[in-house]
Structures are given as C-alpha cells and as structure tokens.
PDB file of C-alpha atoms in Angstrom:
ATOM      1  CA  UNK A1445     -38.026  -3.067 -20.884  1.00  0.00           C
ATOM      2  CA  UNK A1446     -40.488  -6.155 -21.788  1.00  0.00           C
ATOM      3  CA  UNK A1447     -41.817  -8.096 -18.862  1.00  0.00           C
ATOM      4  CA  UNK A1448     -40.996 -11.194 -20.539  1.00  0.00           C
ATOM      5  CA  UNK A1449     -37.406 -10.439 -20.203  1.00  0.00           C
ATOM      6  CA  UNK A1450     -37.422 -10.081 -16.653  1.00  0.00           C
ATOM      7  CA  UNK A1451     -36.566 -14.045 -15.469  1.00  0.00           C
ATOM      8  CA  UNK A1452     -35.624 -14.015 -12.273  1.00  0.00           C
ATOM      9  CA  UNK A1453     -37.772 -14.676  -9.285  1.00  0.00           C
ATOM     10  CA  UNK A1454     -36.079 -12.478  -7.056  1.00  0.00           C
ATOM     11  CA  UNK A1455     -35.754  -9.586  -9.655  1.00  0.00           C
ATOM     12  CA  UNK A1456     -39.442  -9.746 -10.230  1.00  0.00           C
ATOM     13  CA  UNK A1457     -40.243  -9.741  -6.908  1.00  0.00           C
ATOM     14  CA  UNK A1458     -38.445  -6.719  -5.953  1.00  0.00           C
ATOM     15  CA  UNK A1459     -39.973  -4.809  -9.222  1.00  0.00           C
ATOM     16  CA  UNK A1460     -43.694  -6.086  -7.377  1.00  0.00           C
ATOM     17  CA  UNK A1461     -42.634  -4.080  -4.077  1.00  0.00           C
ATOM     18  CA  UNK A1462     -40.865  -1.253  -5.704  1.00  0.00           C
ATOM     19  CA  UNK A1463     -43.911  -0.822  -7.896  1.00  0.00           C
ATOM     20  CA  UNK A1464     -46.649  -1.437  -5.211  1.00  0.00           C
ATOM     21  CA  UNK A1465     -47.789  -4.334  -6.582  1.00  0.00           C
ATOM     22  CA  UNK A1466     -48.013  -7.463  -4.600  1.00  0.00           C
ATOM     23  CA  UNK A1467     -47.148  -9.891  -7.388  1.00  0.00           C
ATOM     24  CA  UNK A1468     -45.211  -8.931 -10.509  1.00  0.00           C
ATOM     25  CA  UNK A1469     -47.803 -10.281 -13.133  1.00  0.00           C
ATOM     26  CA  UNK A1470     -49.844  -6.808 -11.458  1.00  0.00           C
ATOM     27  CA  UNK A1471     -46.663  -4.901 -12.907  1.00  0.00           C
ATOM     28  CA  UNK A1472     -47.776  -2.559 -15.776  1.00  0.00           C
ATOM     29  CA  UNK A1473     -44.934  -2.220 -18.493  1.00  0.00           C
ATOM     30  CA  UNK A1474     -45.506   1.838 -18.333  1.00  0.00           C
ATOM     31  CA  UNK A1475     -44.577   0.794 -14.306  1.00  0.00           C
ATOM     32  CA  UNK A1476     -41.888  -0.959 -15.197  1.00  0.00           C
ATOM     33  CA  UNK A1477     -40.380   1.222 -17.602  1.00  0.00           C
ATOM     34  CA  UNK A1478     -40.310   3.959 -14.696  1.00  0.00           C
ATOM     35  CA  UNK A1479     -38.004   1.835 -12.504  1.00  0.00           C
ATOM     36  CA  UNK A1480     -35.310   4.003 -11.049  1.00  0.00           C
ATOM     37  CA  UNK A1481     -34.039   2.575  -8.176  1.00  0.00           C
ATOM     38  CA  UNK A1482     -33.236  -0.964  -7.452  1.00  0.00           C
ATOM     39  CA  UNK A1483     -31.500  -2.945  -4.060  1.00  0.00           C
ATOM     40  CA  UNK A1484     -31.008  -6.520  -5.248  1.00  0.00           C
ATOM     41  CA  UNK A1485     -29.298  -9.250  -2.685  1.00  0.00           C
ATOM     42  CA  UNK A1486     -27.244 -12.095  -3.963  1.00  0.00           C
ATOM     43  CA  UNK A1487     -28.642 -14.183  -0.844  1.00  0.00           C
ATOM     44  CA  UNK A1488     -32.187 -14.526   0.639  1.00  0.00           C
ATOM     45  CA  UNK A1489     -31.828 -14.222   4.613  1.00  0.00           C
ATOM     46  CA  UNK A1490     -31.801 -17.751   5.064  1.00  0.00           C
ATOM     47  CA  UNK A1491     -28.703 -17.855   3.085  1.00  0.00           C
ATOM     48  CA  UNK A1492     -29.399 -19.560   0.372  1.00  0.00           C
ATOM     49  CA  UNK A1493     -28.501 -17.811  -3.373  1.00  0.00           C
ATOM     50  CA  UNK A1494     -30.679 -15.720  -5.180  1.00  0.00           C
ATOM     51  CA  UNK A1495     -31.412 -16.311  -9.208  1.00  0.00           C
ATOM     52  CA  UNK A1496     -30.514 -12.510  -9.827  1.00  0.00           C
ATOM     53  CA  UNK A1497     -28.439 -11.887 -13.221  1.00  0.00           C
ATOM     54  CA  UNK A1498     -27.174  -8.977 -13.364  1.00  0.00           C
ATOM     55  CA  UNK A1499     -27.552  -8.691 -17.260  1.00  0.00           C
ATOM     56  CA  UNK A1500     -31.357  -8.268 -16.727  1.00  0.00           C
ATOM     57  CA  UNK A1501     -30.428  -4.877 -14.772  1.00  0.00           C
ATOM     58  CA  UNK A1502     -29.109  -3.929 -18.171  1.00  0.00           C
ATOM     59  CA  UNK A1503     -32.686  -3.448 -19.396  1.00  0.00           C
ATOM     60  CA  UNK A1504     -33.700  -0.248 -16.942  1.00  0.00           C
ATOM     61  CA  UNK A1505     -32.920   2.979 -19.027  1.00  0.00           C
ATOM     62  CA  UNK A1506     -34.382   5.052 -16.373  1.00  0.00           C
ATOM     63  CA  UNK A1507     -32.447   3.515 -13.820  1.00  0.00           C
ATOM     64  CA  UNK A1508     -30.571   5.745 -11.202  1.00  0.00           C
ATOM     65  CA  UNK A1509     -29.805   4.286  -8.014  1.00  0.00           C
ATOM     66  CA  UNK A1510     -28.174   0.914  -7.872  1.00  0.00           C
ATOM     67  CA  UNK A1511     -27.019  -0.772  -4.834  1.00  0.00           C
ATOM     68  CA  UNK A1512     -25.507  -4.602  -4.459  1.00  0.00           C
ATOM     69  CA  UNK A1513     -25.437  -6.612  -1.647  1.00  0.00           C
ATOM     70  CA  UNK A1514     -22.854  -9.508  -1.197  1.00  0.00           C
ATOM     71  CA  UNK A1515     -22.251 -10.074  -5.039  1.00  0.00           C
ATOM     72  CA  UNK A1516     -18.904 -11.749  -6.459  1.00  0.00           C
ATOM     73  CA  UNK A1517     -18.774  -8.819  -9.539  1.00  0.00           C
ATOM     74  CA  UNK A1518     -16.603  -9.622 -12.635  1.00  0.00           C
ATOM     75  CA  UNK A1519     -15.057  -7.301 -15.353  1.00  0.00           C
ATOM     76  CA  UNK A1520     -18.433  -8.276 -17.337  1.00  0.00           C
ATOM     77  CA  UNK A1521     -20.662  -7.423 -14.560  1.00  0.00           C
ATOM     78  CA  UNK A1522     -18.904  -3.901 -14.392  1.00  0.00           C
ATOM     79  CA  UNK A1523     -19.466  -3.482 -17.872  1.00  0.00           C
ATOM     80  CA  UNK A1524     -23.395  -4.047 -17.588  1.00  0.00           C
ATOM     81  CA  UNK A1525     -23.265  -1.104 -14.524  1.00  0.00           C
ATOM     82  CA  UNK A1526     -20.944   1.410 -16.227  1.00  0.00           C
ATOM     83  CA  UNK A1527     -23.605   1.473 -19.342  1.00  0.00           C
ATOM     84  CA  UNK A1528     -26.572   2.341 -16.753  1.00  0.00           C
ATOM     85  CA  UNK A1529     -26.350   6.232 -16.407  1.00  0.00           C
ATOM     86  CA  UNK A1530     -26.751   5.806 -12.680  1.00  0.00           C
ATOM     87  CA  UNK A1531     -25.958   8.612 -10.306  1.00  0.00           C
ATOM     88  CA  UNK A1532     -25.506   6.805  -7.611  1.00  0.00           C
ATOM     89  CA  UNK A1533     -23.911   2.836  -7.057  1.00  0.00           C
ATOM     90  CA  UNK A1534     -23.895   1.091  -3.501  1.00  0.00           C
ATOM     91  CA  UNK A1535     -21.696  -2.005  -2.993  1.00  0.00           C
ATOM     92  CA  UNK A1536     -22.355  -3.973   0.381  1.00  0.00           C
ATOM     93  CA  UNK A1537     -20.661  -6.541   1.593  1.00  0.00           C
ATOM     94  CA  UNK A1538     -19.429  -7.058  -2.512  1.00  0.00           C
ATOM     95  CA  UNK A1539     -16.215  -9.207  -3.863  1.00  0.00           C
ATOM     96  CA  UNK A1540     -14.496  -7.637  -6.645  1.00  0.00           C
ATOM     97  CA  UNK A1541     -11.380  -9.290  -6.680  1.00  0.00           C
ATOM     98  CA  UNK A1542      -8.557  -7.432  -8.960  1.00  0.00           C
ATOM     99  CA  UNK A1543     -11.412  -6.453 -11.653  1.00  0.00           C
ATOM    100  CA  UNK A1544     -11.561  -2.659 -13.087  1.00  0.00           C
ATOM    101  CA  UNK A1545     -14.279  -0.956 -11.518  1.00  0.00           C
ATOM    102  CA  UNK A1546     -15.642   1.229 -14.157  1.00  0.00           C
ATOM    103  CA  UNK A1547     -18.596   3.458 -13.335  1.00  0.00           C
ATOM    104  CA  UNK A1548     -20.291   6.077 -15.569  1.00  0.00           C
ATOM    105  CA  UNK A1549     -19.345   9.345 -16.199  1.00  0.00           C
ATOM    106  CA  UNK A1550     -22.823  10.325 -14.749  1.00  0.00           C
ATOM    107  CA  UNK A1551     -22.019   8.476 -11.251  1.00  0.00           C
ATOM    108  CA  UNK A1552     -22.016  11.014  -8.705  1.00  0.00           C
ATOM    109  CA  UNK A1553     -22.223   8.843  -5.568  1.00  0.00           C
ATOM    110  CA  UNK A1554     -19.899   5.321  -4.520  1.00  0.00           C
ATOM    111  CA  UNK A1555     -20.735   3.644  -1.818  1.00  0.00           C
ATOM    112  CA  UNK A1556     -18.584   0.512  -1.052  1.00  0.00           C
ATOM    113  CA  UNK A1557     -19.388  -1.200   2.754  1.00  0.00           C
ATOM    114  CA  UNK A1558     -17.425  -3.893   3.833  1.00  0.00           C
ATOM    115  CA  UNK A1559     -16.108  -6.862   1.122  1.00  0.00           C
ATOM    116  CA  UNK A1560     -13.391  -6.842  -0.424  1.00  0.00           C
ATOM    117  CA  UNK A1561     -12.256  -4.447  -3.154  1.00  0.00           C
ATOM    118  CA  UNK A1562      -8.738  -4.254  -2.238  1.00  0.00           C
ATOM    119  CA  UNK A1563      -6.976  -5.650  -5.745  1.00  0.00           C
ATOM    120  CA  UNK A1564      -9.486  -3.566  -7.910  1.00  0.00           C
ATOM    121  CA  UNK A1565      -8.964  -0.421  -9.842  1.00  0.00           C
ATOM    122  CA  UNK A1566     -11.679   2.162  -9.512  1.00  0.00           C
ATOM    123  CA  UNK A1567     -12.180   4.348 -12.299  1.00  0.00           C
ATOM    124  CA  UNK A1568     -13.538   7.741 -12.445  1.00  0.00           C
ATOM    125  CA  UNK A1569     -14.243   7.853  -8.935  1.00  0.00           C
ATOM    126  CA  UNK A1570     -17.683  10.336  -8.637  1.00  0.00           C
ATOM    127  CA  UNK A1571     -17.933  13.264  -6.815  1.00  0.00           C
ATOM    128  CA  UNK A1572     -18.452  11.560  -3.330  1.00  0.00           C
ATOM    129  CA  UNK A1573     -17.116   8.826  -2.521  1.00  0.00           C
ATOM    130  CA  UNK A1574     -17.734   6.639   0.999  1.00  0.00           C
ATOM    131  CA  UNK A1575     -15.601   3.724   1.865  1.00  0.00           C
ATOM    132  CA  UNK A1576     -16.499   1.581   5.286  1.00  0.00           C
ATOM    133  CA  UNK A1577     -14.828  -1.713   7.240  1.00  0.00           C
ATOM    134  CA  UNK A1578     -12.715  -3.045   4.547  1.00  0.00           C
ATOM    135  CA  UNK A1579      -9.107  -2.786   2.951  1.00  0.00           C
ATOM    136  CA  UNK A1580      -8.211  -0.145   0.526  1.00  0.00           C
ATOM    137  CA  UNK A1581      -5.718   0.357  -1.562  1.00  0.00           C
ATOM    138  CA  UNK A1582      -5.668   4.416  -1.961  1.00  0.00           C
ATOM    139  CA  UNK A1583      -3.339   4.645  -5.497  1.00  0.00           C
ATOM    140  CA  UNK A1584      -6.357   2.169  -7.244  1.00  0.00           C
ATOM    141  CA  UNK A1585      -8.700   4.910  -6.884  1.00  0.00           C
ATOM    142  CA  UNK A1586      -9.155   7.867  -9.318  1.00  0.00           C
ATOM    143  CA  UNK A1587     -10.521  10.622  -7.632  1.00  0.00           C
ATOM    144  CA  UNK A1588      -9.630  13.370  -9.883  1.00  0.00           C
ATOM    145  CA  UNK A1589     -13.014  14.454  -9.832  1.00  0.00           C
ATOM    146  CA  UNK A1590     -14.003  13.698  -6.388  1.00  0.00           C
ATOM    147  CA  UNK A1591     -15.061  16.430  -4.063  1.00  0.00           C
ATOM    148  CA  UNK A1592     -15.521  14.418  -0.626  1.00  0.00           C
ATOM    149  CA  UNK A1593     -14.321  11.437   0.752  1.00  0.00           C
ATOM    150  CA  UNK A1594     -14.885   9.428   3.659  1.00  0.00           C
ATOM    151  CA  UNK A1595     -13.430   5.945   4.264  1.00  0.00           C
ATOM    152  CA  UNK A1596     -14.279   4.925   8.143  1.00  0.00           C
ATOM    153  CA  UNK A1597     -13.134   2.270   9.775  1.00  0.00           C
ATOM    154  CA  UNK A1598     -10.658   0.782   6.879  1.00  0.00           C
ATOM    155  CA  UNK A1599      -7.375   0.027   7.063  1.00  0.00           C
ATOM    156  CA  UNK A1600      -5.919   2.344   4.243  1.00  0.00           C
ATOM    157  CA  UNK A1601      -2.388   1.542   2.234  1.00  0.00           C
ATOM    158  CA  UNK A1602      -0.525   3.619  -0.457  1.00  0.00           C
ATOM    159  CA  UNK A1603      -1.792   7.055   0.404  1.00  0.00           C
ATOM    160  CA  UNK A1604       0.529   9.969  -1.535  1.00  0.00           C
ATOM    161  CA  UNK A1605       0.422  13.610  -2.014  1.00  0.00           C
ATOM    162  CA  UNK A1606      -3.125  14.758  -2.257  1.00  0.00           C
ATOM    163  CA  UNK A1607      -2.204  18.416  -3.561  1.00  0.00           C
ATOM    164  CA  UNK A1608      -2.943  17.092  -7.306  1.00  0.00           C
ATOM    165  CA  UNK A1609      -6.508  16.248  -6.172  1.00  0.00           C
ATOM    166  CA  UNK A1610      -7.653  19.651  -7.021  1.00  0.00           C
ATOM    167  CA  UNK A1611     -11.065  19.127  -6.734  1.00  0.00           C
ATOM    168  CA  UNK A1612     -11.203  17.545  -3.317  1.00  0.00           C
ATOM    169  CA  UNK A1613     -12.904  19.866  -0.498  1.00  0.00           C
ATOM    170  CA  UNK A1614     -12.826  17.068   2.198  1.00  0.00           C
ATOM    171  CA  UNK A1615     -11.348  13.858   3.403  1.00  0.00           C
ATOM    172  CA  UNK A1616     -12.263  12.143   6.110  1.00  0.00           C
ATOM    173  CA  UNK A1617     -10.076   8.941   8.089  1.00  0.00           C
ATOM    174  CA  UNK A1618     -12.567   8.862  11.490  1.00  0.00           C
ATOM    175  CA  UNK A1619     -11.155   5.096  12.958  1.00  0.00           C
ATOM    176  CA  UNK A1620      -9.449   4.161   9.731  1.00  0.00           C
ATOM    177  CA  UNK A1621      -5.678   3.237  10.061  1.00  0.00           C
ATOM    178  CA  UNK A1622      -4.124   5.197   7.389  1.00  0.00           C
ATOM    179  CA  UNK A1623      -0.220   4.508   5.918  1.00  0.00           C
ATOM    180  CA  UNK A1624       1.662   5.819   3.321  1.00  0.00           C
ATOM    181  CA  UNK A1625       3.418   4.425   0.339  1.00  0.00           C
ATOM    182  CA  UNK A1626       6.464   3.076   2.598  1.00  0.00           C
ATOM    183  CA  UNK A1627       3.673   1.400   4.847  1.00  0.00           C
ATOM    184  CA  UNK A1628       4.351   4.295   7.997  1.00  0.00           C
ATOM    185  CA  UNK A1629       1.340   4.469   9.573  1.00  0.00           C
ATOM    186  CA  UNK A1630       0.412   8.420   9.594  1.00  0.00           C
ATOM    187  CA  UNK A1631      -1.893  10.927  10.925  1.00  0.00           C
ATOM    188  CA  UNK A1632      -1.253  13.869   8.622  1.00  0.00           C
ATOM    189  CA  UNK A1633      -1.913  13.963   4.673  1.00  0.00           C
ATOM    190  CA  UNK A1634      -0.047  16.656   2.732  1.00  0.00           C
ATOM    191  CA  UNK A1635      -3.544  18.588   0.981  1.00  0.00           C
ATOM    192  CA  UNK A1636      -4.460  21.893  -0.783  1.00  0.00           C
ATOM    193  CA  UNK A1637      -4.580  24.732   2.040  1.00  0.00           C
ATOM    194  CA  UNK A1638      -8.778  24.638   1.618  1.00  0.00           C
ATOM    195  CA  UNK A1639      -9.051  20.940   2.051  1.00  0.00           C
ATOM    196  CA  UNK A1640     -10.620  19.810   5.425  1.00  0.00           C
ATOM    197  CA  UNK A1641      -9.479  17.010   6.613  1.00  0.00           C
ATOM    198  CA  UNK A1642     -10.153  14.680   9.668  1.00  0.00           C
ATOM    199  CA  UNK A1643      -8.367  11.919  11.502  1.00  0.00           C
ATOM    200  CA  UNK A1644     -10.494  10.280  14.433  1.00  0.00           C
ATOM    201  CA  UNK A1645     -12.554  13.189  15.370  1.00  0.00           C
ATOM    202  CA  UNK A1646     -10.230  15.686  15.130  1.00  0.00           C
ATOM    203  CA  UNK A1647     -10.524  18.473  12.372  1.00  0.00           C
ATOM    204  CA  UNK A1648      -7.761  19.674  11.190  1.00  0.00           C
ATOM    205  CA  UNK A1649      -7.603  22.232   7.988  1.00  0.00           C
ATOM    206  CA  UNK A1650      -4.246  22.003   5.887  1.00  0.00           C
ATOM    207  CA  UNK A1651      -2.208  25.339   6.700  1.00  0.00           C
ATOM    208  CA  UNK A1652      -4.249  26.215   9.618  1.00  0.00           C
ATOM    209  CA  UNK A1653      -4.587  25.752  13.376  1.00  0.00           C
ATOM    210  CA  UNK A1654      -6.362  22.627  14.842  1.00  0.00           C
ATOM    211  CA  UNK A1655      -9.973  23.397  15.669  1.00  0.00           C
TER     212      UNK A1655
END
C-alpha cells in the first residue's frame, strides 16, 4: 500500500489513530503496510457523509478485521471485501438491498447489527455468525459451514429443516420472532440431536429434556 493512494480524509485519519500517529503524514509506509484492522463510518457524528471509498480498503493485504457502519453496499462493494482475506466482517447499521453478499472463504466471523439485509443473499456464511434488530430472511443464508448462530432481537422468515446443517453446534432466537416457510410463527426448530438451541432464555437440546 502507497500513501499516495490513500485519498480520503476520513480513511487517513483513522490509519493516524490506528497507527498512533496524530496526523497521517507521521504514518510510516512499513506502518501502514501492517494495517489489520479497520472501523470506517459512512457519517461523521454530526451527520454529515464521510469521503470513504471503499476501493481504497482494497489496498490492505494484511487486513483482517473489517467492520462498516451505516454504508449503502453494492454488488461492487462486495466484490472489493470478498478479495480481502479477512477473518472477521462487521456490518452496523448497513443497507444492502437485494445484492449477493459474498465473503471470503477465510471469513470466520459475520456480524450484521441492525439495517437492512433482508433481500440479500449471503454466501458462504463463516463459522459464526451474529444477526441483531433487523429482518432476516433465513433461506438467503448459507450456513453450511456455520458452527453457531445467534440472531437476537430479529424478526426471522423462511426458517426450514435444520438437520442438513451438519455442522451447526448452536442456534440461538433469544427475543427474535421466528416463522417458518408458511409464515407460522414457531418456537421449536427441527435440528441434529447435538444441536443446542435456545428460544427466549430457554435452552432446549433437540431429543432431550428442557433444562
């Protein structure tokens, strides 16, 4: 990553506090080059826009943790994140509209808080996955790989037979209204005997007695 490539004011002001610096121009490229975590806003506090594009992120090969806060992300700016290697992606308060949300096949951690992701697809969901206040449509999501889920507070549509997830250990609805594919609001899912699985603070394991 060359300096001169970062343009944005708010991007190199972030790199200046991630790096301990107090203004970027203090940035040394080996500092810069060891960027591996990044929280960018699309909105300064008072409200008004940022000048962050995305397509400078693209630049950070060491780059591991991303997160996003109140972005409108396109099928172009999913592109730029799936080619990141990051292990972990945070989405806060993000619009996706019906894009594809591709991540890496390094992604271990998704994040998505509040929004709206409810017309995207979300592709090769990682091994956790943590959904908060917002809509979700349950068949977008791939989670043939995912281990642990927990979507809290959401209202959650189009949720089948989990028994095919065979990687899935536990699943978590605490305050989420959940409904199945005919839109019956339920309180059960139909899981491997070893997944755990919770509805409002109560624990219940497939196959065995409520604890």
């Amino acid at each position: 990553m060359k300096k001169e490539n970062i343009r944005s004011n708010e991007l190199k002001r972030v790199i200046a506090m991630k790096t301990g610096n107090m203004l970027f121009e203090d940035v040394s490229e080996e500092e810069l080059d060891s960027v591996d975590e990044l929280y960018l806003r699309a909105k300064k506090y008072s409200g008004e826009p940022t000048d962050i594009d995305l397509s400078e992120v693209s630049g950070f090969t060491k780059l591991k943790t991303l997160g996003l806060n109140g972005f409108e992300l396109s099928t172009e700016d999913f592109g730029i994140i799936s080619k990141l290697g990051l292990s972990s992606l945070e989405l806060n308060g993000c619009e996706t509209g019906s894009v594809v949300i591709d991540t890496a096949d390094s992604l271990e951690n998704l994040v998505i808080n509040g929004g709206k992701i409810v017309d995207s697809e979300v592709r090769k969901s990682p091994k956790l996955l943590i959904v908060s206040e917002t809509d979700v449509d349950f068949s977008k999501f791939d989670m043939s790989k995912t281990k642990r889920i927990f979507m809290r507070n959401c209202t959650i549509r189009n949720v089948g037979d989990l028994n095919s997830l065979s990687e899935l250990e536990e699943i978590n609805f605490d305050g989420s209204k959940v409904y199945d594919i005919s839109g019956t609001e339920i309180k059960e899912v139909n899981v491997a005997d070893n997944v755990m699985v919770s509805f409002e603070d109560e624990v219940i394991k497939a196959g065995i007695e409520e604890i």
